[in-house]
Amino acid sequence: MIPGHKPGLRRLAATLLTAAAGVFASGVALAAYPDKPVRIVVGFSAGGTTDVIARIMAKELTESLGQSFVVENKPGAGSNIATDQVQRAAPDGYTLLFVAVTSAINQTLYKNVNFDLTRDFAPVALGAKVPNILVVNPQVPVKTVQELVDYAKKNPGKLAFASSGSGTSIHMAGELFKMQTGIDVLHVPYKGSAPAITDLIGGQVQFMFDNMPSAWPHVQSGKLRALAVTTTERSKSAPDVPTMKEAGFANFDVSSWFGLIAPAGTPPEVINKLNAAMVKALDKPEVQRSFEQLGAVGVKTTPAEFGQFIKSEVEGWAPVVKASGAKVD
């Protein structure tokens, strides 16, 4: 052996230098994020509320972070196809999902899903809530939520409520209403809000919990009567319409919500960078105006707060789905 030569120490030093270089390179990569375009996958067709809000936020992220954030629509299976695709993507921050309340409902609604919303994803930020609005055909002789409950109890089995489809948040809102009031009413599912609203206006069904953007124009025209919004605060788009809480239903917050999540294992530095950009965007007047036109309300959260919110939504909708009897194979 050559005097003074210590191969073990040299190997250790080389290993430490290699590790340090790797950490440095990783840190540089994270600091540079994003250094290429980012995909935001949406599980619904273009033009819907989820898609519109996702595109508003994608534009803001593009401007804030200096790379293109491109919305990619992957509809199918109630958004499960998109959710599964993102769950299997590399956890590097370049494939994200704009998630909606539908995914929380799907955890119980579908017998077999390939993902766990609370385990397989890293929450980034809750972006917006859109209130549902309880509307009735004007021929129904009620002007408040309590009057609707009383009228339904006097006419058991004679009233029907519409939804945009079995298992949707609109359907589940009606089921929750049934559970909390004990009324006996029939659920009539449609293939979307538009045909449901058409029959509600025509009197084939008597009431509905619909998303604000699609129902509100018909309230303004007098074709429908609004009884309450389902957010905990009144909507700026409908300031004269009381909340369900004001109507006596303290635990009736069934808003549609929309936010950004990433595959589990995405570096916290990336998550925090995206969260900061989302929160910054929600303070911009032009974003607030765009949301207001949709009847949406911007909501700022930390990643941890959004994660807890998702967990509470999954757990909260499970008993409602089970009580409704709705199931999708």
CSV table of N, CA and C in Angstrom, one decimal, residues 36 64 77 87 91 96 98 107 117 119 136 140 144 152 157-158 160 172 180 183 225 233 247 254 260 278 301 321:
chain,number,residue,atom,x,y,z
A,36,LYS,N,-40.4,24.3,-18.5
A,36,LYS,CA,-41.1,23.8,-19.8
A,36,LYS,C,-42.6,23.9,-19.5
A,64,SER,N,-47.6,34.5,-14.2
A,64,SER,CA,-46.9,34.6,-13.0
A,64,SER,C,-45.6,33.8,-13.0
A,77,ALA,N,-66.3,9.2,-17.7
A,77,ALA,CA,-66.5,8.5,-16.4
A,77,ALA,C,-66.5,9.5,-15.2
A,87,GLN,N,-53.0,10.8,-11.7
A,87,GLN,CA,-52.5,10.0,-10.5
A,87,GLN,C,-51.2,9.2,-10.9
A,91,PRO,N,-44.4,12.6,-10.7
A,91,PRO,CA,-44.7,13.7,-9.6
A,91,PRO,C,-43.6,14.8,-9.7
A,96,LEU,N,-50.7,18.3,-13.9
A,96,LEU,CA,-51.6,18.7,-12.8
A,96,LEU,C,-53.0,18.4,-13.1
A,98,PHE,N,-57.0,19.8,-12.5
A,98,PHE,CA,-58.0,20.7,-12.0
A,98,PHE,C,-59.2,19.9,-11.5
A,107,GLN,N,-65.6,9.0,-5.2
A,107,GLN,CA,-65.0,8.0,-4.3
A,107,GLN,C,-66.0,7.0,-3.7
A,117,LEU,N,-58.5,9.9,-3.6
A,117,LEU,CA,-58.3,11.4,-3.7
A,117,LEU,C,-57.4,11.9,-2.5
A,119,ARG,N,-55.1,10.2,-0.8
A,119,ARG,CA,-53.8,9.5,-0.6
A,119,ARG,C,-52.9,9.7,-1.8
A,136,VAL,N,-87.3,27.1,-8.0
A,136,VAL,CA,-88.6,26.4,-8.1
A,136,VAL,C,-89.3,27.0,-9.3
A,140,VAL,N,-95.2,26.9,-8.3
A,140,VAL,CA,-95.2,26.3,-7.0
A,140,VAL,C,-95.5,27.4,-6.0
A,144,THR,N,-90.2,30.8,0.1
A,144,THR,CA,-89.0,30.5,1.0
A,144,THR,C,-88.7,29.0,1.1
A,152,ALA,N,-94.1,20.4,0.6
A,152,ALA,CA,-93.8,19.0,0.2
A,152,ALA,C,-94.3,18.1,1.2
A,157,GLY,N,-94.8,12.7,-1.9
A,157,GLY,CA,-94.7,11.9,-3.2
A,157,GLY,C,-95.2,12.6,-4.4
A,158,LYS,N,-95.7,13.9,-4.3
A,158,LYS,CA,-96.3,14.6,-5.4
A,158,LYS,C,-95.3,15.6,-6.1
A,160,ALA,N,-91.4,16.6,-7.5
A,160,ALA,CA,-90.2,16.0,-8.1
A,160,ALA,C,-89.1,17.1,-8.2
A,172,MET,N,-76.8,15.2,-5.5
A,172,MET,CA,-76.5,15.0,-4.1
A,172,MET,C,-77.0,16.1,-3.2
A,180,GLN,N,-82.2,16.1,5.3
A,180,GLN,CA,-82.3,17.1,6.4
A,180,GLN,C,-83.7,17.5,6.7
A,183,ILE,N,-88.5,15.1,3.8
A,183,ILE,CA,-89.6,15.2,2.8
A,183,ILE,C,-89.6,14.0,1.8
A,225,ARG,N,-88.0,30.9,-9.8
A,225,ARG,CA,-88.0,31.7,-8.6
A,225,ARG,C,-86.8,31.1,-7.7
A,233,GLU,N,-72.1,32.2,2.5
A,233,GLU,CA,-72.3,33.6,2.4
A,233,GLU,C,-73.1,33.9,1.1
A,247,ALA,N,-81.8,30.4,5.9
A,247,ALA,CA,-83.1,29.8,5.9
A,247,ALA,C,-83.3,28.7,6.9
A,254,VAL,N,-73.1,23.1,0.1
A,254,VAL,CA,-72.9,22.0,-0.9
A,254,VAL,C,-72.5,22.7,-2.2
A,260,LEU,N,-56.6,22.9,-7.6
A,260,LEU,CA,-55.5,22.3,-8.3
A,260,LEU,C,-54.8,21.3,-7.4
A,278,MET,N,-51.2,30.8,-7.3
A,278,MET,CA,-52.7,30.8,-7.3
A,278,MET,C,-53.3,31.8,-6.3
A,301,THR,N,-56.3,29.2,0.0
A,301,THR,CA,-56.0,28.2,1.0
A,301,THR,C,-54.5,27.9,0.9
A,321,VAL,N,-74.4,9.9,-0.6
A,321,VAL,CA,-74.4,9.0,-1.8
A,321,VAL,C,-75.0,7.6,-1.4
